[in-house]
PDB file of C-alpha atoms and ligand atoms in Angstrom:
ATOM      1  CA  MET I 478     -71.187-214.555 208.486  1.00 42.00           C
ATOM      2  CA  ILE I 479     -68.268-212.194 208.058  1.00 46.00           C
ATOM      3  CA  SER I 480     -69.079-211.616 204.434  1.00 47.00           C
ATOM      4  CA  TYR I 481     -72.680-210.995 205.410  1.00 45.00           C
ATOM      5  CA  ILE I 482     -71.582-208.300 207.898  1.00 45.00           C
ATOM      6  CA  LEU I 483     -69.257-206.824 205.294  1.00 45.00           C
ATOM      7  CA  LEU I 484     -72.020-206.641 202.751  1.00 45.00           C
ATOM      8  CA  PHE I 485     -74.272-205.043 205.335  1.00 45.00           C
ATOM      9  CA  CYS I 486     -71.601-202.427 206.088  1.00 44.00           C
ATOM     10  CA  ILE I 487     -71.068-201.664 202.434  1.00 45.00           C
ATOM     11  CA  LEU I 488     -74.799-201.264 201.901  1.00 43.00           C
ATOM     12  CA  ILE I 489     -75.056-198.900 204.856  1.00 43.00           C
ATOM     13  CA  SER I 490     -72.058-196.813 203.861  1.00 43.00           C
ATOM     14  CA  SER I 491     -73.090-196.494 200.258  1.00 43.00           C
ATOM     15  CA  SER I 492     -76.577-195.420 201.186  1.00 40.00           C
ATOM     16  CA  THR I 493     -75.560-192.873 203.848  1.00 42.00           C
ATOM     17  CA  ILE I 494     -72.408-191.443 202.306  1.00 52.00           C
ATOM     18  CA  GLU I 495     -73.810-190.102 199.090  1.00 62.00           C
ATOM     19  CA  SER I 496     -71.633-188.053 196.810  1.00 78.00           C
ATOM     20  CA  LYS I 497     -71.948-184.338 197.222  1.00 86.00           C
ATOM     21  CA  VAL I 498     -74.362-182.419 195.016  1.00 91.00           C
ATOM     22  CA  LEU I 499     -75.138-178.723 194.537  1.00 92.00           C
ATOM     23  CA  PRO I 500     -77.767-177.311 196.913  1.00 89.00           C
ATOM     24  CA  LYS I 501     -81.285-177.310 195.433  1.00 88.00           C
ATOM     25  CA  TYR I 502     -81.453-173.505 195.194  1.00 88.00           C
ATOM     26  CA  ILE I 503     -78.510-173.445 192.773  1.00 91.00           C
ATOM     27  CA  SER I 504     -79.150-174.229 189.148  1.00 92.00           C
ATOM     28  CA  LYS I 505     -76.408-176.201 187.459  1.00 95.00           C
ATOM     29  CA  CYS I 506     -74.647-174.133 184.776  1.00 97.00           C
ATOM     30  CA  SER I 507     -73.356-175.387 181.463  1.00 96.00           C
ATOM     31  CA  ILE I 508     -69.739-174.648 180.570  1.00 96.00           C
ATOM     32  CA  ALA I 509     -70.398-175.331 176.879  1.00 95.00           C
ATOM     33  CA  ASN I 510     -70.870-171.627 176.117  1.00 94.00           C
ATOM     34  CA  ALA I 511     -68.810-168.999 177.966  1.00 94.00           C
ATOM     35  CA  ASP I 512     -71.436-166.227 177.832  1.00 95.00           C
ATOM     36  CA  GLU I 513     -74.265-168.474 178.959  1.00 96.00           C
ATOM     37  CA  PHE I 514     -72.084-169.832 181.736  1.00 96.00           C
ATOM     38  CA  SER I 515     -71.279-166.338 182.940  1.00 96.00           C
ATOM     39  CA  LYS I 516     -74.971-165.316 182.986  1.00 96.00           C
ATOM     40  CA  CYS I 517     -75.981-168.502 184.755  1.00 97.00           C
ATOM     41  CA  VAL I 518     -73.351-168.173 187.512  1.00 96.00           C
ATOM     42  CA  LEU I 519     -74.157-164.469 187.987  1.00 96.00           C
ATOM     43  CA  LYS I 520     -77.810-165.341 188.449  1.00 95.00           C
ATOM     44  CA  ASN I 521     -76.924-168.063 190.988  1.00 94.00           C
ATOM     45  CA  SER I 522     -74.517-165.780 192.834  1.00 93.00           C
ATOM     46  CA  LYS I 523     -77.129-163.078 193.286  1.00 91.00           C
ATOM     47  CA  LYS I 524     -79.476-165.671 194.708  1.00 92.00           C
ATOM     48  CA  ILE I 525     -76.812-167.042 197.063  1.00 93.00           C
ATOM     49  CA  VAL I 526     -75.597-163.756 198.591  1.00 93.00           C
ATOM     50  CA  PRO I 527     -78.619-163.031 200.814  1.00 93.00           C
ATOM     51  CA  LEU I 528     -78.780-166.708 201.835  1.00 92.00           C
ATOM     52  CA  ILE I 529     -75.234-166.826 203.193  1.00 93.00           C
ATOM     53  CA  LEU I 530     -74.715-163.290 204.577  1.00 95.00           C
ATOM     54  CA  ASN I 531     -75.582-164.426 208.080  1.00 94.00           C
ATOM     55  CA  GLY I 532     -73.473-167.559 207.758  1.00 94.00           C
ATOM     56  CA  ASP I 533     -74.409-171.172 207.100  1.00 91.00           C
ATOM     57  CA  LYS I 534     -73.332-173.838 209.596  1.00 91.00           C
ATOM     58  CA  ASN I 535     -73.910-176.730 207.184  1.00 87.00           C
ATOM     59  CA  LEU I 536     -71.724-175.106 204.552  1.00 87.00           C
ATOM     60  CA  LYS I 537     -69.206-173.938 207.201  1.00 87.00           C
ATOM     61  CA  ILE I 538     -69.600-170.322 206.106  1.00 91.00           C
ATOM     62  CA  PRO I 539     -69.066-167.853 208.974  1.00 92.00           C
ATOM     63  CA  ASN I 540     -71.315-164.880 209.654  1.00 95.00           C
ATOM     64  CA  LEU I 541     -70.359-162.238 207.091  1.00 95.00           C
ATOM     65  CA  ASN I 542     -72.525-159.445 208.469  1.00 95.00           C
ATOM     66  CA  PRO I 543     -70.203-158.450 210.005  1.00 96.00           C
ATOM     67  CA  LEU I 544     -67.256-160.781 209.537  1.00 95.00           C
ATOM     68  CA  PHE I 545     -65.123-161.205 212.661  1.00 96.00           C
ATOM     69  CA  ILE I 546     -61.396-161.885 212.424  1.00 95.00           C
ATOM     70  CA  GLU I 547     -59.285-162.487 215.510  1.00 96.00           C
ATOM     71  CA  ILE I 548     -55.928-161.558 214.074  1.00 95.00           C
ATOM     72  CA  LEU I 549     -54.519-160.049 210.898  1.00 93.00           C
ATOM     73  CA  GLN I 550     -50.802-159.615 210.622  1.00 90.00           C
ATOM     74  CA  LEU I 551     -48.958-157.518 208.103  1.00 86.00           C
ATOM     75  CA  ASP I 552     -45.359-158.412 207.325  1.00 74.00           C
ATOM     76  CA  SER I 553     -43.896-155.893 204.958  1.00 64.00           C
ATOM     77  CA  GLY I 554     -40.286-156.936 205.349  1.00 69.00           C
ATOM     78  CA  SER I 555     -38.681-155.783 208.555  1.00 71.00           C
ATOM     79  CA  SER I 556     -39.583-152.112 208.151  1.00 87.00           C
ATOM     80  CA  LEU I 557     -43.155-152.299 209.475  1.00 89.00           C
ATOM     81  CA  ASN I 558     -44.968-154.617 211.838  1.00 92.00           C
ATOM     82  CA  LEU I 559     -48.697-154.168 212.043  1.00 93.00           C
ATOM     83  CA  THR I 560     -51.051-156.465 213.897  1.00 95.00           C
ATOM     84  CA  LEU I 561     -54.801-156.037 213.868  1.00 95.00           C
ATOM     85  CA  LEU I 562     -56.749-157.815 216.581  1.00 97.00           C
ATOM     86  CA  ASN I 563     -60.458-158.512 217.009  1.00 97.00           C
ATOM     87  CA  GLN I 564     -61.481-156.975 213.726  1.00 96.00           C
ATOM     88  CA  THR I 565     -65.014-156.647 212.507  1.00 97.00           C
ATOM     89  CA  ILE I 566     -65.281-156.223 208.759  1.00 96.00           C
ATOM     90  CA  ARG I 567     -68.458-154.438 207.764  1.00 97.00           C
ATOM     91  CA  GLY I 568     -69.830-153.852 204.290  1.00 97.00           C
ATOM     92  CA  MET I 569     -70.276-157.368 202.909  1.00 95.00           C
ATOM     93  CA  PRO I 570     -74.006-156.833 202.214  1.00 95.00           C
ATOM     94  CA  THR I 571     -73.082-154.034 199.781  1.00 96.00           C
ATOM     95  CA  VAL I 572     -71.491-156.560 197.414  1.00 96.00           C
ATOM     96  CA  ASN I 573     -72.292-156.258 193.750  1.00 95.00           C
ATOM     97  CA  ILE I 574     -71.083-159.176 191.661  1.00 96.00           C
ATOM     98  CA  LYS I 575     -70.143-157.660 188.334  1.00 95.00           C
ATOM     99  CA  SER I 576     -68.596-160.419 186.261  1.00 96.00           C
ATOM    100  CA  VAL I 577     -67.831-164.110 186.064  1.00 97.00           C
ATOM    101  CA  THR I 578     -65.506-165.742 183.579  1.00 97.00           C
ATOM    102  CA  TYR I 579     -64.382-169.319 183.277  1.00 96.00           C
ATOM    103  CA  ASN I 580     -61.691-170.719 181.045  1.00 96.00           C
ATOM    104  CA  LYS I 581     -62.456-174.404 180.716  1.00 92.00           C
ATOM    105  CA  ASP I 582     -59.017-175.253 179.329  1.00 94.00           C
ATOM    106  CA  SER I 583     -57.004-173.751 182.179  1.00 96.00           C
ATOM    107  CA  ARG I 584     -59.958-174.274 184.580  1.00 96.00           C
ATOM    108  CA  GLN I 585     -59.465-170.720 185.776  1.00 98.00           C
ATOM    109  CA  LEU I 586     -62.475-169.088 187.387  1.00 97.00           C
ATOM    110  CA  GLN I 587     -62.654-165.339 187.912  1.00 98.00           C
ATOM    111  CA  PHE I 588     -65.159-163.127 189.723  1.00 97.00           C
ATOM    112  CA  GLY I 589     -65.340-159.333 189.637  1.00 97.00           C
ATOM    113  CA  TYR I 590     -66.968-157.720 192.676  1.00 96.00           C
ATOM    114  CA  GLU I 591     -67.646-154.217 193.892  1.00 97.00           C
ATOM    115  CA  PHE I 592     -68.581-153.061 197.366  1.00 97.00           C
ATOM    116  CA  ASP I 593     -69.797-149.658 198.553  1.00 97.00           C
ATOM    117  CA  ASN I 594     -67.206-149.956 201.280  1.00 95.00           C
ATOM    118  CA  LEU I 595     -65.421-152.467 203.475  1.00 96.00           C
ATOM    119  CA  ARG I 596     -64.479-151.202 206.887  1.00 96.00           C
ATOM    120  CA  LEU I 597     -62.204-152.864 209.442  1.00 96.00           C
ATOM    121  CA  ASP I 598     -62.707-151.835 213.078  1.00 97.00           C
ATOM    122  CA  GLY I 599     -60.743-153.126 216.061  1.00 98.00           C
ATOM    123  CA  GLN I 600     -57.457-153.007 217.936  1.00 98.00           C
ATOM    124  CA  TYR I 601     -54.126-152.360 216.278  1.00 97.00           C
ATOM    125  CA  ALA I 602     -50.468-152.530 217.249  1.00 97.00           C
ATOM    126  CA  ILE I 603     -47.962-150.863 214.950  1.00 96.00           C
ATOM    127  CA  ASN I 604     -44.200-150.467 214.986  1.00 95.00           C
ATOM    128  CA  GLY I 605     -41.798-149.484 212.237  1.00 93.00           C
ATOM    129  CA  LYS I 606     -41.887-147.108 209.311  1.00 92.00           C
ATOM    130  CA  ILE I 607     -44.687-146.137 206.923  1.00 90.00           C
ATOM    131  CA  LEU I 608     -43.171-144.765 203.732  1.00 88.00           C
ATOM    132  CA  ILE I 609     -40.339-142.893 205.487  1.00 87.00           C
ATOM    133  CA  LEU I 610     -41.989-141.899 208.761  1.00 92.00           C
ATOM    134  CA  PRO I 611     -41.401-143.810 211.986  1.00 95.00           C
ATOM    135  CA  VAL I 612     -44.627-144.873 213.669  1.00 96.00           C
ATOM    136  CA  VAL I 613     -45.424-146.678 216.899  1.00 97.00           C
ATOM    137  CA  GLY I 614     -48.578-147.220 218.898  1.00 97.00           C
ATOM    138  CA  ASN I 615     -51.443-149.448 219.879  1.00 97.00           C
ATOM    139  CA  GLY I 616     -55.116-148.866 220.501  1.00 98.00           C
ATOM    140  CA  LYS I 617     -58.368-148.688 218.618  1.00 98.00           C
ATOM    141  CA  GLY I 618     -58.470-147.934 214.933  1.00 97.00           C
ATOM    142  CA  PHE I 619     -60.211-148.374 211.649  1.00 97.00           C
ATOM    143  CA  ILE I 620     -59.456-148.656 207.943  1.00 96.00           C
ATOM    144  CA  ASP I 621     -62.279-147.813 205.578  1.00 96.00           C
ATOM    145  CA  PHE I 622     -61.804-149.082 202.017  1.00 95.00           C
ATOM    146  CA  GLN I 623     -64.199-147.101 199.851  1.00 97.00           C
ATOM    147  CA  LYS I 624     -65.637-148.563 196.656  1.00 97.00           C
ATOM    148  CA  PRO I 625     -63.350-151.589 196.630  1.00 96.00           C
ATOM    149  CA  LYS I 626     -63.223-153.269 193.240  1.00 97.00           C
ATOM    150  CA  LEU I 627     -61.966-156.795 193.678  1.00 97.00           C
ATOM    151  CA  VAL I 628     -61.044-159.418 191.127  1.00 98.00           C
ATOM    152  CA  TYR I 629     -60.825-162.894 192.587  1.00 97.00           C
ATOM    153  CA  THR I 630     -59.113-165.616 190.554  1.00 98.00           C
ATOM    154  CA  CYS I 631     -58.753-169.305 191.313  1.00 98.00           C
ATOM    155  CA  ASN I 632     -58.234-172.650 189.650  1.00 98.00           C
ATOM    156  CA  LEU I 633     -60.576-175.588 189.835  1.00 97.00           C
ATOM    157  CA  ASP I 634     -58.022-178.301 190.450  1.00 97.00           C
ATOM    158  CA  ILE I 635     -59.102-181.908 190.076  1.00 96.00           C
ATOM    159  CA  ILE I 636     -57.901-184.124 192.886  1.00 96.00           C
ATOM    160  CA  GLU I 637     -58.576-187.720 193.812  1.00 96.00           C
ATOM    161  CA  ASN I 638     -60.568-188.085 197.035  1.00 93.00           C
ATOM    162  CA  LYS I 639     -60.210-190.925 199.562  1.00 93.00           C
ATOM    163  CA  LYS I 640     -62.581-193.103 197.555  1.00 92.00           C
ATOM    164  CA  GLY I 641     -60.551-192.623 194.390  1.00 94.00           C
ATOM    165  CA  VAL I 642     -63.116-190.307 192.820  1.00 95.00           C
ATOM    166  CA  GLU I 643     -61.893-187.233 190.947  1.00 96.00           C
ATOM    167  CA  VAL I 644     -63.339-184.118 192.564  1.00 96.00           C
ATOM    168  CA  ILE I 645     -62.950-180.357 192.400  1.00 97.00           C
ATOM    169  CA  ARG I 646     -60.696-178.435 194.761  1.00 97.00           C
ATOM    170  CA  ILE I 647     -60.386-174.641 194.732  1.00 97.00           C
ATOM    171  CA  ALA I 648     -56.690-173.785 194.378  1.00 97.00           C
ATOM    172  CA  ASN I 649     -54.319-170.894 193.647  1.00 96.00           C
ATOM    173  CA  ALA I 650     -56.698-168.217 194.829  1.00 97.00           C
ATOM    174  CA  SER I 651     -55.540-164.644 194.380  1.00 96.00           C
ATOM    175  CA  LEU I 652     -57.109-161.220 194.564  1.00 96.00           C
ATOM    176  CA  LYS I 653     -56.548-157.895 192.847  1.00 96.00           C
ATOM    177  CA  ALA I 654     -57.902-154.837 194.586  1.00 95.00           C
ATOM    178  CA  ASP I 655     -58.533-151.258 193.594  1.00 95.00           C
ATOM    179  CA  PHE I 656     -60.137-148.517 195.692  1.00 96.00           C
ATOM    180  CA  ASP I 657     -61.650-145.086 195.119  1.00 96.00           C
ATOM    181  CA  LYS I 658     -60.275-143.949 198.457  1.00 96.00           C
ATOM    182  CA  VAL I 659     -59.063-145.345 201.755  1.00 96.00           C
ATOM    183  CA  VAL I 660     -59.576-143.625 205.123  1.00 97.00           C
ATOM    184  CA  PHE I 661     -57.370-144.542 208.102  1.00 94.00           C
ATOM    185  CA  TYR I 662     -57.625-143.741 211.769  1.00 97.00           C
ATOM    186  CA  MET I 663     -55.424-144.928 214.619  1.00 97.00           C
ATOM    187  CA  GLU I 664     -56.173-143.767 218.133  1.00 97.00           C
ATOM    188  CA  ASN I 665     -53.423-143.472 220.753  1.00 97.00           C
ATOM    189  CA  LEU I 666     -50.421-143.348 218.422  1.00 97.00           C
ATOM    190  CA  PHE I 667     -47.029-142.440 219.936  1.00 97.00           C
ATOM    191  CA  ASN I 668     -48.107-143.335 223.475  1.00 95.00           C
ATOM    192  CA  GLY I 669     -51.105-141.040 223.270  1.00 95.00           C
ATOM    193  CA  ASN I 670     -49.222-137.928 222.083  1.00 96.00           C
ATOM    194  CA  LYS I 671     -52.203-136.289 220.391  1.00 96.00           C
ATOM    195  CA  ALA I 672     -50.289-133.770 218.264  1.00 97.00           C
ATOM    196  CA  LEU I 673     -48.017-136.466 216.779  1.00 97.00           C
ATOM    197  CA  GLY I 674     -50.927-138.877 216.407  1.00 97.00           C
ATOM    198  CA  ASP I 675     -53.105-136.350 214.573  1.00 97.00           C
ATOM    199  CA  GLU I 676     -50.215-135.488 212.295  1.00 97.00           C
ATOM    200  CA  MET I 677     -49.582-139.147 211.445  1.00 97.00           C
ATOM    201  CA  ASN I 678     -53.265-139.824 210.766  1.00 97.00           C
ATOM    202  CA  LYS I 679     -53.392-136.790 208.478  1.00 97.00           C
ATOM    203  CA  PHE I 680     -50.244-137.952 206.698  1.00 96.00           C
ATOM    204  CA  LEU I 681     -51.705-141.441 206.168  1.00 95.00           C
ATOM    205  CA  ASN I 682     -54.928-140.049 204.726  1.00 97.00           C
ATOM    206  CA  ASP I 683     -53.227-137.417 202.564  1.00 97.00           C
ATOM    207  CA  ASN I 684     -50.986-140.135 201.103  1.00 95.00           C
ATOM    208  CA  TRP I 685     -53.486-142.991 201.099  1.00 95.00           C
ATOM    209  CA  LYS I 686     -52.554-144.111 197.577  1.00 94.00           C
ATOM    210  CA  GLU I 687     -48.947-144.762 198.508  1.00 93.00           C
ATOM    211  CA  VAL I 688     -49.797-146.071 201.970  1.00 92.00           C
ATOM    212  CA  ILE I 689     -52.352-148.524 200.632  1.00 91.00           C
ATOM    213  CA  THR I 690     -49.761-150.428 198.606  1.00 87.00           C
ATOM    214  CA  GLU I 691     -48.392-151.536 201.988  1.00 82.00           C
ATOM    215  CA  PHE I 692     -51.760-152.005 203.651  1.00 85.00           C
ATOM    216  CA  GLN I 693     -53.925-153.676 201.022  1.00 86.00           C
ATOM    217  CA  GLU I 694     -53.090-157.182 202.245  1.00 86.00           C
ATOM    218  CA  LEU I 695     -55.212-156.311 205.272  1.00 86.00           C
ATOM    219  CA  VAL I 696     -58.317-156.482 203.158  1.00 88.00           C
ATOM    220  CA  LYS I 697     -57.039-158.810 200.429  1.00 91.00           C
ATOM    221  CA  SER I 698     -56.076-161.639 202.711  1.00 91.00           C
ATOM    222  CA  PRO I 699     -59.410-161.975 204.575  1.00 90.00           C
ATOM    223  CA  MET I 700     -61.422-161.419 201.404  1.00 93.00           C
ATOM    224  CA  THR I 701     -59.475-164.086 199.512  1.00 95.00           C
ATOM    225  CA  THR I 702     -60.154-166.514 202.349  1.00 93.00           C
ATOM    226  CA  VAL I 703     -63.844-165.606 202.443  1.00 93.00           C
ATOM    227  CA  PHE I 704     -64.320-166.022 198.686  1.00 95.00           C
ATOM    228  CA  SER I 705     -62.422-169.315 198.652  1.00 95.00           C
ATOM    229  CA  ASN I 706     -64.459-170.604 201.596  1.00 94.00           C
ATOM    230  CA  ILE I 707     -67.752-169.691 199.982  1.00 94.00           C
ATOM    231  CA  LEU I 708     -66.823-171.033 196.577  1.00 95.00           C
ATOM    232  CA  GLY I 709     -65.300-174.122 198.189  1.00 95.00           C
ATOM    233  CA  ALA I 710     -68.429-174.717 200.252  1.00 93.00           C
ATOM    234  CA  PHE I 711     -70.334-175.207 197.003  1.00 94.00           C
ATOM    235  CA  LEU I 712     -67.720-176.643 194.617  1.00 95.00           C
ATOM    236  CA  ASN I 713     -65.092-178.521 196.645  1.00 96.00           C
ATOM    237  CA  ASP I 714     -65.559-182.316 196.630  1.00 95.00           C
ATOM    238  CA  LEU I 715     -68.034-182.211 193.746  1.00 95.00           C
ATOM    239  CA  THR I 716     -67.242-184.212 190.656  1.00 96.00           C
ATOM    240  CA  TYR I 717     -66.940-182.031 187.555  1.00 95.00           C
ATOM    241  CA  ASP I 718     -70.151-183.596 186.244  1.00 95.00           C
ATOM    242  CA  ALA I 719     -72.013-182.813 189.442  1.00 95.00           C
ATOM    243  CA  ALA I 720     -70.866-179.186 189.330  1.00 96.00           C
ATOM    244  CA  PHE I 721     -71.431-178.369 185.665  1.00 96.00           C
ATOM    245  CA  ASP I 722     -73.467-179.334 182.651  1.00 96.00           C
ATOM    246  CA  GLY I 723     -71.970-179.488 179.185  1.00 93.00           C
ATOM    247  CA  VAL I 724     -68.690-180.976 180.418  1.00 87.00           C
TER     248      VAL I 724
HETATM  249  C1  NAG V1162     -60.042-159.714 221.694  1.00 50.90           C
HETATM  250  O1  NAG V1162     -61.239-160.357 222.068  1.00 50.90           O
HETATM  251  C2  NAG V1162     -61.049-161.340 223.086  1.00 50.90           C
HETATM  252  C3  NAG V1162     -62.367-162.049 223.272  1.00 50.90           C
HETATM  253  O2  NAG V1162     -63.460-161.190 223.206  1.00 50.90           O
HETATM  254  C4  NAG V1162     -60.545-160.642 224.352  1.00 50.90           C
HETATM  255  O3  NAG V1162     -60.325-161.596 225.358  1.00 50.90           O
HETATM  256  C5  NAG V1162     -59.236-159.909 224.049  1.00 50.90           C
HETATM  257  O4  NAG V1162     -58.810-159.181 225.159  1.00 50.90           O
HETATM  258  C6  NAG V1162     -59.421-158.970 222.871  1.00 50.90           C
HETATM  259  N1  NAG V1162     -58.115-158.404 222.497  1.00 50.90           N
HETATM  260  C7  NAG V1162     -57.923-157.111 222.327  1.00 50.90           C
HETATM  261  C8  NAG V1162     -56.529-156.696 221.990  1.00 50.90           C
HETATM  262  O5  NAG V1162     -58.826-156.296 222.476  1.00 50.90           O
HETATM  263  C1  NAG V1163     -40.948-156.868 213.215  1.00 50.90           C
HETATM  264  O1  NAG V1163     -41.062-158.164 213.780  1.00 50.90           O
HETATM  265  C2  NAG V1163     -39.959-159.005 213.510  1.00 50.90           C
HETATM  266  C3  NAG V1163     -40.270-160.382 214.045  1.00 50.90           C
HETATM  267  O2  NAG V1163     -41.105-160.356 215.162  1.00 50.90           O
HETATM  268  C4  NAG V1163     -38.707-158.389 214.117  1.00 50.90           C
HETATM  269  O3  NAG V1163     -37.605-159.194 213.812  1.00 50.90           O
HETATM  270  C5  NAG V1163     -38.499-156.989 213.531  1.00 50.90           C
HETATM  271  O4  NAG V1163     -37.386-156.376 214.166  1.00 50.90           O
HETATM  272  C6  NAG V1163     -39.727-156.158 213.760  1.00 50.90           C
HETATM  273  N1  NAG V1163     -39.556-154.867 213.096  1.00 50.90           N
HETATM  274  C7  NAG V1163     -39.885-153.716 213.658  1.00 50.90           C
HETATM  275  C8  NAG V1163     -39.650-152.496 212.820  1.00 50.90           C
HETATM  276  O5  NAG V1163     -40.377-153.656 214.761  1.00 50.90           O
HETATM  277  C1  NAG V1164     -52.014-174.214 191.001  1.00 50.90           C
HETATM  278  O1  NAG V1164     -51.677-174.966 192.147  1.00 50.90           O
HETATM  279  C2  NAG V1164     -51.220-176.256 191.875  1.00 50.90           C
HETATM  280  C3  NAG V1164     -51.085-176.964 193.179  1.00 50.90           C
HETATM  281  O2  NAG V1164     -52.337-177.021 193.816  1.00 50.90           O
HETATM  282  C4  NAG V1164     -49.939-176.166 191.087  1.00 50.90           C
HETATM  283  O3  NAG V1164     -49.491-177.451 190.765  1.00 50.90           O
HETATM  284  C5  NAG V1164     -50.162-175.357 189.818  1.00 50.90           C
HETATM  285  O4  NAG V1164     -48.958-175.143 189.162  1.00 50.90           O
HETATM  286  C6  NAG V1164     -50.816-174.034 190.120  1.00 50.90           C
HETATM  287  N1  NAG V1164     -51.202-173.398 188.874  1.00 50.90           N
HETATM  288  C7  NAG V1164     -51.032-172.115 188.633  1.00 50.90           C
HETATM  289  C8  NAG V1164     -51.541-171.620 187.325  1.00 50.90           C
HETATM  290  O5  NAG V1164     -50.499-171.366 189.425  1.00 50.90           O
END
């Protein structure tokens, strides 16, 4: 009797818990040829973007149009503390996926993207020094990253899942970012002293290139998370064979 129940359980579990596969609207790409692979993934990516912009509950992808982030914290040593709260990030629909490369030996996957702009709007609290100037304040503000060019890199690690099957896991994600220009605005700086606040905002914008080296984590960190989540939604927990042809 017990073995009968066991068998029954095994039959049920093996028929309901199927291994993960790619969604039907994605065509499986072959990694045998680097150029073909790149073309194939680019084609898939362009198909996927409009499908996931408004989020996908099944794939656990949040709404990206706009993306909402409760808190973003910048720790640049002890010289500047900047916290951004309740941020909406607009501009995701302007994405243009420019390049895809995959090195099958190191299993490193790289995407090049461009956006028209990515703009963060919300509340800020700042205290410390930017470059050499002391700054303090809290209120509403925005940062507008214009023509961001992002290069996202990650590894497709192979891990063993609970059932002892080797599956893909996105790991070591990193992002390089480059911008044509960045526009800042912080309302209510220096306890609402308008003259000082205007001066600081002008200084930030006049020196955006230097300032942005401190501030780029504010866009890099959420974008890295977003790309990893999206890529992970499709690739994580797939066997290598299920993800790619020509393995
Ligand atoms: C952020 O949003 C939450 C929920 O809408 C709200 O309760 C909170 O006061 C907001 N925080 C700021 C600093 O605006
Ligand atoms: C920034 O925050 C840390 C930890 O909360 C604190 O130790 C440091 O003094 C703060 N720096 C400034 C400039 O406010
Ligand atoms: C990637 O991360 C793994 C841990 O997940 C680590 O063992 C490995 O050294 C990392 N590889 C690179 C190239 O950073």
